[in-house]
Short mmCIF file of C-alpha atoms in Angstrom, two decimals:
data_model
loop_
_atom_site.label_atom_id
_atom_site.label_comp_id
_atom_site.label_asym_id
_atom_site.label_seq_id
_atom_site.Cartn_x
_atom_site.Cartn_y
_atom_site.Cartn_z
CA GLY A 12 92.45 92.86 96.04
CA ASP A 13 92.72 94.68 98.97
CA THR A 14 91.22 98.09 97.78
CA VAL A 15 88.22 98.39 100.89
CA SER A 16 87.39 102.29 99.47
CA TRP A 17 88.13 104.35 96.31
CA SER A 18 86.43 107.88 95.80
CA THR A 19 87.44 111.07 93.74
CA LYS A 20 87.44 114.81 94.79
CA TRP A 21 88.11 118.43 93.49
CA GLN A 22 90.05 119.66 96.05
CA GLU A 23 89.39 123.08 97.40
CA VAL A 24 92.78 124.46 97.44
CA VAL A 25 94.62 126.27 94.10
CA LEU A 26 98.27 124.19 95.11
CA LEU A 27 101.71 124.86 92.83
CA SER A 28 102.89 121.44 92.24
CA THR A 29 101.85 118.18 92.22
CA THR A 30 104.44 117.27 95.38
CA GLU A 31 101.58 119.56 97.21
CA SER A 32 98.53 118.05 95.29
CA GLU A 33 99.74 114.53 96.29
CA TYR A 34 100.58 115.92 99.52
CA ILE A 35 97.11 116.90 100.43
CA ALA A 36 95.78 113.92 98.80
CA THR A 37 97.77 111.27 100.89
CA MET A 38 96.62 113.54 104.13
CA HIS A 39 92.76 112.99 103.21
CA THR A 40 93.32 109.27 102.50
CA ALA A 41 95.07 108.81 105.39
CA LYS A 42 92.14 110.23 107.59
CA LYS A 43 88.87 108.34 105.96
CA THR A 44 91.63 105.03 106.85
CA LEU A 45 91.93 106.09 110.71
CA ARG A 46 88.02 106.37 109.87
CA LEU A 47 87.78 102.91 108.62
CA CYS A 48 90.42 101.52 110.98
CA SER A 49 88.46 102.51 114.00
CA LEU A 50 84.87 101.27 112.39
CA ILE A 51 86.94 97.95 111.88
CA ARG A 52 87.86 97.93 115.12
CA GLU A 53 84.00 98.57 116.79
CA VAL A 54 82.44 96.03 114.21
CA ILE A 55 85.07 92.83 114.44
CA GLY A 56 88.33 93.36 116.67
CA PRO A 57 91.49 94.69 116.19
CA LEU A 58 93.82 93.92 113.68
CA ASP A 59 96.24 91.94 113.33
CA GLU A 60 98.86 94.05 110.78
CA PRO A 61 99.13 97.78 110.65
CA THR A 62 97.22 99.22 107.40
CA LYS A 63 99.42 100.09 104.13
CA LEU A 64 99.26 103.43 102.70
CA PHE A 65 100.43 103.58 99.18
CA LEU A 66 101.65 106.90 97.58
CA ASP A 67 103.96 107.31 94.06
CA ASN A 68 105.11 111.01 94.45
CA GLN A 69 108.93 110.83 95.19
CA SER A 70 108.58 114.12 96.56
CA ALA A 71 105.43 113.97 98.34
CA ILE A 72 107.15 110.94 100.24
CA THR A 73 110.55 112.95 101.71
CA LEU A 74 108.04 115.30 102.50
CA ALA A 75 105.87 113.07 104.35
CA HIS A 76 108.79 111.13 105.98
CA ASN A 77 110.98 114.51 106.96
CA HIS A 78 109.90 117.36 108.73
CA GLN A 79 112.90 119.41 107.73
CA TYR A 80 110.85 120.40 104.79
CA HIS A 81 107.67 121.61 106.87
CA SER A 82 109.00 124.62 106.40
CA LEU A 83 108.71 124.71 102.50
CA ILE A 84 105.05 123.57 103.07
CA GLN A 85 103.50 126.37 105.36
CA ASN A 86 101.78 127.50 102.08
CA ILE A 87 99.72 124.93 101.94
CA ASP A 88 96.47 125.44 103.37
CA ILE A 89 95.04 121.92 105.38
#
């Protein structure tokens, strides 16, 4: 019931794991979410609550939250 935007897109890079694929997809989703939130703020005003971004890949979640693994993903061309 809360979905605002939905789309599909071919990723432009070849990845070696689902973790990398989910991480890049999440990054693109976060960028699109920031643009939509900015538009909503301009039209309606400040948002009352933070925007939630859901991710179901545990490895990608760990990668996004813990920067100690950054050296393991340097091959990802973002």
